[in-house]
Short mmCIF file of C-alpha atoms in Angstrom, two decimals:
data_model
loop_
_atom_site.label_atom_id
_atom_site.label_comp_id
_atom_site.label_asym_id
_atom_site.label_seq_id
_atom_site.Cartn_x
_atom_site.Cartn_y
_atom_site.Cartn_z
CA UNK A 1 8.49 -38.91 58.99
CA UNK A 2 10.33 -35.73 60.04
CA UNK A 3 12.71 -36.08 57.06
CA UNK A 4 9.73 -36.41 54.74
CA UNK A 5 8.12 -33.24 56.12
CA UNK A 6 11.40 -31.29 55.87
CA UNK A 7 11.95 -32.52 52.29
CA UNK A 8 8.43 -31.48 51.30
CA UNK A 9 8.89 -28.05 52.87
CA UNK A 10 12.19 -27.50 51.06
CA UNK A 11 10.64 -28.64 47.78
CA UNK A 12 7.74 -26.23 48.31
CA UNK A 13 10.09 -23.29 49.00
CA UNK A 14 12.20 -24.10 45.92
CA UNK A 15 9.06 -24.35 43.82
CA UNK A 16 7.87 -20.92 45.01
CA UNK A 17 11.26 -19.37 44.27
CA UNK A 18 11.39 -20.83 40.78
CA UNK A 19 7.80 -19.88 40.08
CA UNK A 20 8.19 -16.25 41.06
CA UNK A 21 11.52 -15.98 39.29
CA UNK A 22 9.90 -17.29 36.12
CA UNK A 23 6.85 -15.11 36.67
CA UNK A 24 8.99 -11.98 37.00
CA UNK A 25 10.86 -12.87 33.82
CA UNK A 26 7.61 -13.32 31.96
CA UNK A 27 6.23 -10.06 33.36
CA UNK A 28 9.35 -8.14 32.32
CA UNK A 29 9.56 -9.60 28.82
CA UNK A 30 7.97 -7.41 26.15
CA UNK A 31 5.98 -9.11 23.43
CA UNK A 32 4.16 -6.86 20.88
CA UNK A 33 0.58 -7.62 19.77
CA UNK A 34 0.51 -9.67 16.56
CA UNK A 35 -1.48 -8.20 13.64
CA UNK A 36 -0.91 -11.00 11.12
CA UNK A 37 1.32 -13.98 10.43
CA UNK A 38 3.24 -14.38 7.18
CA UNK A 39 3.14 -17.73 5.38
CA UNK A 40 6.69 -18.44 6.57
CA UNK A 41 5.69 -17.98 10.21
CA UNK A 42 7.15 -14.48 10.68
CA UNK A 43 4.79 -12.06 12.38
CA UNK A 44 3.65 -8.51 11.58
CA UNK A 45 3.30 -6.08 14.48
CA UNK A 46 2.51 -2.78 12.73
CA UNK A 47 4.38 0.49 12.41
CA UNK A 48 3.14 1.72 15.81
CA UNK A 49 5.78 -0.51 17.37
CA UNK A 50 8.49 1.51 15.59
CA UNK A 51 7.65 4.82 17.30
CA UNK A 52 9.79 4.41 20.40
CA UNK A 53 13.08 4.00 18.50
CA UNK A 54 12.24 5.69 15.17
CA UNK A 55 9.91 8.54 16.16
CA UNK A 56 11.16 11.01 13.53
CA UNK A 57 10.84 8.51 10.68
CA UNK A 58 7.41 7.38 11.89
CA UNK A 59 6.15 10.97 12.13
CA UNK A 60 6.99 11.74 8.50
CA UNK A 61 6.08 8.29 7.16
CA UNK A 62 2.45 8.51 8.31
CA UNK A 63 2.06 11.58 6.07
CA UNK A 64 2.97 9.62 2.93
CA UNK A 65 0.54 8.33 0.30
CA UNK A 66 2.03 4.87 0.80
CA UNK A 67 1.07 4.73 4.45
CA UNK A 68 -2.41 6.12 3.73
CA UNK A 69 -3.18 3.96 0.73
CA UNK A 70 -5.66 1.87 2.75
CA UNK A 71 -7.44 2.18 6.07
CA UNK A 72 -10.58 1.19 7.91
CA UNK A 73 -13.46 3.34 6.68
CA UNK A 74 -14.91 6.05 8.89
CA UNK A 75 -15.90 9.72 8.62
CA UNK A 76 -12.23 10.74 8.96
CA UNK A 77 -10.76 8.46 6.28
CA UNK A 78 -13.55 8.64 3.64
CA UNK A 79 -13.15 11.85 1.66
CA UNK A 80 -16.42 11.72 -0.31
CA UNK A 81 -19.29 13.86 0.91
CA UNK A 82 -22.33 12.43 2.75
CA UNK A 83 -24.05 15.82 2.82
CA UNK A 84 -27.52 15.95 1.26
CA UNK A 85 -27.28 17.07 -2.36
CA UNK A 86 -23.62 16.06 -2.61
CA UNK A 87 -24.01 12.41 -1.65
CA UNK A 88 -25.47 10.80 -4.78
CA UNK A 89 -24.13 9.16 -7.92
CA UNK A 90 -26.80 9.08 -10.65
CA UNK A 91 -26.03 6.70 -13.53
CA UNK A 92 -28.20 5.60 -16.46
CA UNK A 93 -29.66 2.57 -14.73
CA UNK A 94 -28.91 3.01 -11.04
CA UNK A 95 -28.69 5.66 -8.31
CA UNK A 96 -26.31 5.38 -5.37
CA UNK A 97 -26.85 7.42 -2.23
CA UNK A 98 -24.14 7.66 0.42
CA UNK A 99 -25.65 7.82 3.91
CA UNK A 100 -24.27 8.08 7.43
CA UNK A 101 -26.30 6.05 9.91
CA UNK A 102 -25.59 5.22 13.56
CA UNK A 103 -21.95 6.21 13.24
CA UNK A 104 -21.32 4.05 10.15
CA UNK A 105 -21.25 4.84 6.42
CA UNK A 106 -23.45 3.06 3.89
CA UNK A 107 -24.18 2.92 0.18
CA UNK A 108 -27.91 2.75 -0.65
CA UNK A 109 -28.69 1.41 -4.13
CA UNK A 110 -31.80 2.04 -6.21
CA UNK A 111 -32.19 0.22 -9.54
CA UNK A 112 -34.14 2.40 -11.96
CA UNK A 113 -37.38 1.06 -13.49
CA UNK A 114 -37.16 -2.18 -11.53
CA UNK A 115 -38.73 -3.32 -8.30
CA UNK A 116 -35.51 -4.77 -6.91
CA UNK A 117 -34.37 -4.36 -3.31
CA UNK A 118 -30.62 -4.10 -2.83
CA UNK A 119 -29.50 -4.22 0.84
CA UNK A 120 -27.41 -1.27 2.03
CA UNK A 121 -23.67 -1.91 1.73
CA UNK A 122 -21.34 -0.66 4.44
CA UNK A 123 -18.16 1.29 3.75
CA UNK A 124 -15.63 -1.01 5.47
CA UNK A 125 -12.27 -0.28 3.86
CA UNK A 126 -10.82 2.78 2.13
CA UNK A 127 -8.45 2.19 -0.80
CA UNK A 128 -6.34 5.16 -1.93
CA UNK A 129 -4.73 8.02 -0.07
CA UNK A 130 -7.02 10.57 -1.73
CA UNK A 131 -4.28 12.33 -3.71
CA UNK A 132 -6.18 11.49 -6.91
CA UNK A 133 -9.14 9.70 -5.42
CA UNK A 134 -10.43 6.83 -3.33
CA UNK A 135 -12.43 3.69 -3.82
CA UNK A 136 -14.15 1.62 -1.13
CA UNK A 137 -14.61 -2.01 -0.17
CA UNK A 138 -17.37 -3.79 1.70
CA UNK A 139 -17.47 -7.12 3.52
CA UNK A 140 -20.12 -9.73 2.85
CA UNK A 141 -19.31 -12.31 5.48
CA UNK A 142 -15.59 -12.94 4.75
CA UNK A 143 -15.75 -11.89 1.09
CA UNK A 144 -14.57 -8.51 -0.14
CA UNK A 145 -16.38 -6.50 -2.84
CA UNK A 146 -15.79 -3.07 -4.29
CA UNK A 147 -18.46 -0.43 -3.89
CA UNK A 148 -19.36 1.07 -7.26
CA UNK A 149 -19.03 4.79 -6.36
CA UNK A 150 -15.52 6.19 -6.06
CA UNK A 151 -14.38 9.62 -4.97
CA UNK A 152 -12.51 11.78 -7.50
CA UNK A 153 -10.30 14.33 -5.78
CA UNK A 154 -9.74 16.87 -8.62
CA UNK A 155 -13.50 17.31 -9.17
CA UNK A 156 -14.39 16.75 -5.47
CA UNK A 157 -17.20 14.45 -6.57
CA UNK A 158 -18.54 10.90 -6.54
CA UNK A 159 -17.89 9.09 -9.82
CA UNK A 160 -18.52 5.66 -11.29
CA UNK A 161 -15.45 3.57 -10.42
CA UNK A 162 -13.05 2.99 -13.35
CA UNK A 163 -14.08 0.02 -15.48
CA UNK A 164 -17.68 -0.11 -14.20
CA UNK A 165 -20.73 -0.02 -16.51
CA UNK A 166 -23.63 2.41 -16.03
CA UNK A 167 -25.71 -0.34 -14.37
CA UNK A 168 -25.32 -1.97 -10.95
CA UNK A 169 -22.48 -4.48 -10.73
CA UNK A 170 -20.77 -6.32 -7.88
CA UNK A 171 -17.00 -6.61 -8.33
CA UNK A 172 -15.09 -9.08 -6.13
CA UNK A 173 -11.74 -7.90 -4.79
CA UNK A 174 -8.88 -10.31 -5.39
CA UNK A 175 -5.18 -10.14 -4.60
CA UNK A 176 -4.29 -8.40 -7.85
CA UNK A 177 -6.27 -5.37 -6.63
CA UNK A 178 -5.50 -5.58 -2.93
CA UNK A 179 -1.83 -6.49 -2.76
CA UNK A 180 -0.47 -3.00 -3.53
CA UNK A 181 -2.67 -1.23 -1.00
CA UNK A 182 -2.05 -3.31 2.11
CA UNK A 183 1.10 -4.64 3.75
CA UNK A 184 -0.35 -8.12 4.12
CA UNK A 185 -3.64 -9.97 3.66
CA UNK A 186 -4.39 -13.66 3.94
CA UNK A 187 -6.47 -14.90 1.01
CA UNK A 188 -8.22 -18.14 1.85
CA UNK A 189 -7.85 -19.26 -1.78
CA UNK A 190 -4.29 -20.47 -2.31
CA UNK A 191 -4.26 -19.18 -5.92
CA UNK A 192 -5.18 -15.67 -4.80
CA UNK A 193 -8.08 -15.65 -7.27
CA UNK A 194 -10.78 -15.79 -4.62
CA UNK A 195 -12.11 -12.82 -2.67
CA UNK A 196 -12.46 -14.49 0.74
CA UNK A 197 -10.00 -13.14 3.29
CA UNK A 198 -9.23 -13.53 6.98
CA UNK A 199 -10.42 -10.26 8.50
CA UNK A 200 -7.99 -10.64 11.40
CA UNK A 201 -5.01 -11.10 9.06
CA UNK A 202 -4.89 -7.75 7.24
CA UNK A 203 -2.24 -5.07 7.84
CA UNK A 204 -3.53 -1.82 6.33
CA UNK A 205 -1.43 0.69 4.40
CA UNK A 206 2.02 0.23 2.94
CA UNK A 207 3.93 0.53 6.19
CA UNK A 208 7.40 -0.27 7.55
CA UNK A 209 6.94 -4.04 7.25
CA UNK A 210 6.12 -3.93 3.54
CA UNK A 211 9.74 -2.91 2.91
CA UNK A 212 11.59 -4.21 5.95
CA UNK A 213 9.74 -7.52 6.41
CA UNK A 214 7.73 -8.76 9.42
CA UNK A 215 9.29 -7.17 12.51
CA UNK A 216 8.04 -9.07 15.58
CA UNK A 217 11.48 -10.56 16.24
CA UNK A 218 13.18 -7.19 15.65
CA UNK A 219 10.88 -5.31 18.01
CA UNK A 220 10.92 -7.97 20.73
CA UNK A 221 14.71 -8.33 20.61
CA UNK A 222 15.47 -4.62 20.84
CA UNK A 223 12.83 -3.97 23.51
CA UNK A 224 14.33 -6.69 25.66
CA UNK A 225 18.02 -6.14 24.87
CA UNK A 226 19.95 -2.90 24.95
CA UNK A 227 21.71 -3.51 21.64
CA UNK A 228 22.17 -0.78 19.01
CA UNK A 229 23.19 -3.01 16.11
CA UNK A 230 19.97 -3.78 14.19
CA UNK A 231 18.84 -7.40 14.39
CA UNK A 232 16.06 -9.28 12.59
CA UNK A 233 15.27 -6.49 10.11
CA UNK A 234 15.92 -6.16 6.39
CA UNK A 235 18.44 -3.34 5.97
CA UNK A 236 18.44 -1.77 2.52
CA UNK A 237 22.13 -0.96 2.49
CA UNK A 238 22.82 -4.70 2.54
CA UNK A 239 20.74 -5.39 -0.60
CA UNK A 240 21.87 -5.48 -4.21
CA UNK A 241 20.49 -2.95 -6.66
CA UNK A 242 18.06 -5.49 -8.11
CA UNK A 243 16.83 -6.49 -4.65
CA UNK A 244 16.21 -2.85 -3.76
CA UNK A 245 14.30 -2.34 -7.02
CA UNK A 246 12.26 -5.50 -6.41
CA UNK A 247 10.83 -4.05 -3.19
CA UNK A 248 9.27 -1.23 -5.22
CA UNK A 249 8.57 -3.38 -8.27
CA UNK A 250 6.23 -5.67 -6.31
CA UNK A 251 3.66 -2.88 -6.67
CA UNK A 252 5.02 -0.61 -9.42
CA UNK A 253 5.73 -3.07 -12.23
CA UNK A 254 2.24 -4.01 -13.43
CA UNK A 255 -0.29 -6.49 -12.12
CA UNK A 256 2.13 -9.42 -11.81
CA UNK A 257 -0.94 -11.62 -11.55
CA UNK A 258 0.77 -14.82 -12.71
CA UNK A 259 2.00 -16.58 -9.57
CA UNK A 260 5.08 -18.77 -9.94
CA UNK A 261 5.74 -19.61 -6.30
CA UNK A 262 3.75 -19.15 -3.11
CA UNK A 263 0.90 -16.65 -2.78
CA UNK A 264 0.51 -12.99 -3.70
CA UNK A 265 1.99 -11.86 -0.39
CA UNK A 266 4.70 -14.52 -0.13
CA UNK A 267 7.52 -12.34 -1.51
CA UNK A 268 9.59 -10.59 1.13
CA UNK A 269 12.29 -7.89 0.74
CA UNK A 270 15.68 -9.39 -0.03
CA UNK A 271 14.25 -12.12 -2.24
CA UNK A 272 14.04 -12.36 -6.05
CA UNK A 273 10.64 -11.05 -7.14
CA UNK A 274 10.73 -12.84 -10.50
CA UNK A 275 10.82 -16.15 -8.68
CA UNK A 276 7.38 -15.35 -7.23
CA UNK A 277 5.35 -13.57 -9.90
CA UNK A 278 5.31 -11.95 -13.33
CA UNK A 279 2.93 -10.15 -15.64
CA UNK A 280 0.65 -12.39 -17.67
CA UNK A 281 1.33 -10.38 -20.81
CA UNK A 282 4.87 -9.05 -21.13
CA UNK A 283 4.68 -5.34 -21.77
CA UNK A 284 6.64 -3.57 -24.48
CA UNK A 285 7.94 -0.02 -24.36
CA UNK A 286 4.87 1.11 -26.29
CA UNK A 287 2.39 -0.44 -23.84
CA UNK A 288 4.03 0.55 -20.54
CA UNK A 289 1.52 2.72 -18.70
CA UNK A 290 2.13 5.52 -16.20
CA UNK A 291 -0.43 4.05 -13.81
CA UNK A 292 0.80 0.51 -13.42
CA UNK A 293 4.40 0.17 -14.46
CA UNK A 294 6.61 3.05 -13.37
CA UNK A 295 9.36 0.50 -12.74
CA UNK A 296 9.33 -0.51 -16.41
CA UNK A 297 9.39 3.11 -17.52
CA UNK A 298 12.29 3.96 -15.22
CA UNK A 299 14.41 1.03 -16.36
CA UNK A 300 13.97 2.10 -20.00
CA UNK A 301 15.36 5.57 -19.20
CA UNK A 302 18.90 6.50 -20.24
CA UNK A 303 19.51 7.88 -16.72
CA UNK A 304 18.92 4.40 -15.34
CA UNK A 305 20.77 2.53 -18.08
CA UNK A 306 23.89 4.67 -17.73
CA UNK A 307 24.03 4.43 -13.94
CA UNK A 308 25.35 1.44 -12.04
CA UNK A 309 23.54 2.30 -8.82
CA UNK A 310 20.40 4.27 -9.64
CA UNK A 311 17.25 2.89 -8.03
CA UNK A 312 13.93 4.33 -6.86
CA UNK A 313 15.45 5.67 -3.63
CA UNK A 314 18.05 7.64 -5.54
CA UNK A 315 15.31 10.25 -5.90
CA UNK A 316 12.58 9.16 -3.46
CA UNK A 317 12.75 8.98 0.32
CA UNK A 318 9.98 6.48 1.17
CA UNK A 319 9.85 7.85 4.73
CA UNK A 320 8.74 11.35 3.65
CA UNK A 321 5.94 12.99 1.69
CA UNK A 322 7.83 14.72 -1.13
CA UNK A 323 4.90 15.20 -3.52
CA UNK A 324 5.10 18.44 -5.54
CA UNK A 325 8.49 19.30 -4.02
CA UNK A 326 9.99 20.34 -7.37
CA UNK A 327 13.02 21.95 -5.76
CA UNK A 328 14.00 18.70 -4.04
CA UNK A 329 13.70 16.62 -7.21
CA UNK A 330 15.48 19.19 -9.38
CA UNK A 331 18.44 19.03 -7.00
CA UNK A 332 18.48 15.27 -7.50
CA UNK A 333 18.76 15.76 -11.27
CA UNK A 334 21.44 18.43 -10.96
CA UNK A 335 23.35 16.33 -8.46
CA UNK A 336 24.06 13.76 -11.16
CA UNK A 337 24.17 15.81 -14.33
CA UNK A 338 26.40 18.60 -13.05
CA UNK A 339 29.15 16.03 -12.65
CA UNK A 340 29.24 15.62 -16.43
CA UNK A 341 28.60 19.31 -17.15
CA UNK A 342 25.33 18.40 -18.87
CA UNK A 343 23.26 21.53 -19.37
CA UNK A 344 19.80 22.15 -20.75
CA UNK A 345 19.91 22.90 -24.49
CA UNK A 346 16.45 24.45 -24.65
CA UNK A 347 16.02 28.16 -25.35
CA UNK A 348 16.68 30.19 -22.23
CA UNK A 349 13.25 31.82 -22.44
CA UNK A 350 11.55 28.42 -22.31
CA UNK A 351 13.77 27.29 -19.45
CA UNK A 352 12.81 30.42 -17.53
CA UNK A 353 9.13 29.93 -18.36
CA UNK A 354 9.31 26.40 -16.91
CA UNK A 355 10.92 27.75 -13.77
CA UNK A 356 14.12 25.74 -14.35
CA UNK A 357 12.04 22.67 -13.52
CA UNK A 358 13.83 19.59 -14.88
CA UNK A 359 10.95 17.28 -13.89
CA UNK A 360 8.27 19.24 -15.76
CA UNK A 361 10.12 18.81 -19.07
CA UNK A 362 11.82 15.45 -18.72
CA UNK A 363 9.17 13.57 -16.71
CA UNK A 364 5.93 15.20 -17.89
CA UNK A 365 2.51 14.49 -16.44
CA UNK A 366 0.98 11.98 -18.83
CA UNK A 367 -2.53 10.55 -19.32
CA UNK A 368 -2.95 6.93 -18.30
CA UNK A 369 -4.25 4.53 -20.90
CA UNK A 370 -5.52 2.08 -18.31
CA UNK A 371 -6.85 4.30 -15.49
CA UNK A 372 -9.84 6.16 -16.93
CA UNK A 373 -13.18 7.24 -15.49
CA UNK A 374 -16.44 8.90 -16.53
CA UNK A 375 -16.66 12.05 -14.43
CA UNK A 376 -20.19 13.00 -15.44
CA UNK A 377 -23.24 10.99 -16.44
CA UNK A 378 -23.16 11.81 -20.14
CA UNK A 379 -19.47 12.63 -20.58
CA UNK A 380 -16.71 10.64 -22.23
CA UNK A 381 -14.16 8.81 -20.13
CA UNK A 382 -11.29 10.95 -18.82
CA UNK A 383 -7.78 9.74 -18.10
CA UNK A 384 -6.06 10.10 -14.77
CA UNK A 385 -2.89 12.14 -15.30
CA UNK A 386 0.27 10.77 -13.66
CA UNK A 387 3.90 11.83 -13.93
CA UNK A 388 5.87 9.43 -16.11
CA UNK A 389 9.09 7.86 -14.89
CA UNK A 390 10.39 7.44 -18.44
CA UNK A 391 13.05 10.13 -18.09
CA UNK A 392 13.82 11.55 -21.49
CA UNK A 393 13.65 14.39 -23.97
CA UNK A 394 10.09 15.33 -25.00
CA UNK A 395 10.23 17.82 -27.92
CA UNK A 396 6.53 18.60 -27.62
#
């Protein structure tokens, strides 16, 4: 009897010791909140988890158009005006009024000459950093639709979204539209053709994990182990030239709406993009457009063809906002061409007039053939102007 009591007491003490040892280990172990889970089981944790170790990179990255290319809609992220007199879009057959109510933003729709009641639609998601403009998405249950009014930055005005008619139309948002503006989204339709998404499985903006892969293992490992050698993260200096290009090409090489393997968000950095998707219609040099296929334009350039290592990051630092920094990009040009003593052959007066700006002459701002919008009710469609990445000589 006494032995039994002693044994039970010892067992109880050992159990308490093991429990509290395990409890302390669990309490000390850092595990970041999960934002979404990739189809391969890897988990996204968001760029906020990068701040502690990469504060300088994070600080500059959040200023980039990539990072700000999508966000939850609120009065800070929506650039269009909700002020009376500046908050309407009047088309031939419909009027849209943008209204702020109870801390949320709504689109009110009035169909002209018809007694039709359209429920207000809430601004739920912002698409676009606002450099050229923004468009907006709304949820209807778990289905995503585009709101018809868009904001046009150069004119500081509401416009009819590109491709819309002058009457009221609901446009479902599918992966082909969404995939280049978010890091990850789970479409409930395996083909990616549906517009029903898991609201809890969307990582907004093009952030660290779009280029470095899901980072839950990386963050957890380095928070719990004092190890400087990077683990569980895609490092670009380990990738081939094509693999580096593929990371950018997933968004900058056309729609790539024909899925070959997996879903629209299945591709991860370090893999072969052409194994996952391709454009339905192969584009020729004549049909490459400055809006959708900067990758195609770049790869047709002599600068690219005659270089063994040139990729997008030869000139662009994805961690910094370098827009309109002509001096920076000119130095990139000179850094290569001075090696071969290549000089500009244009008249000196013209060179001076252009401010010695290589980019202005050899990568001119060009009208898009696919991204066009009607800026006023009775005006013709106007192209969005975007700098071409077909580096070349333009006599005009």
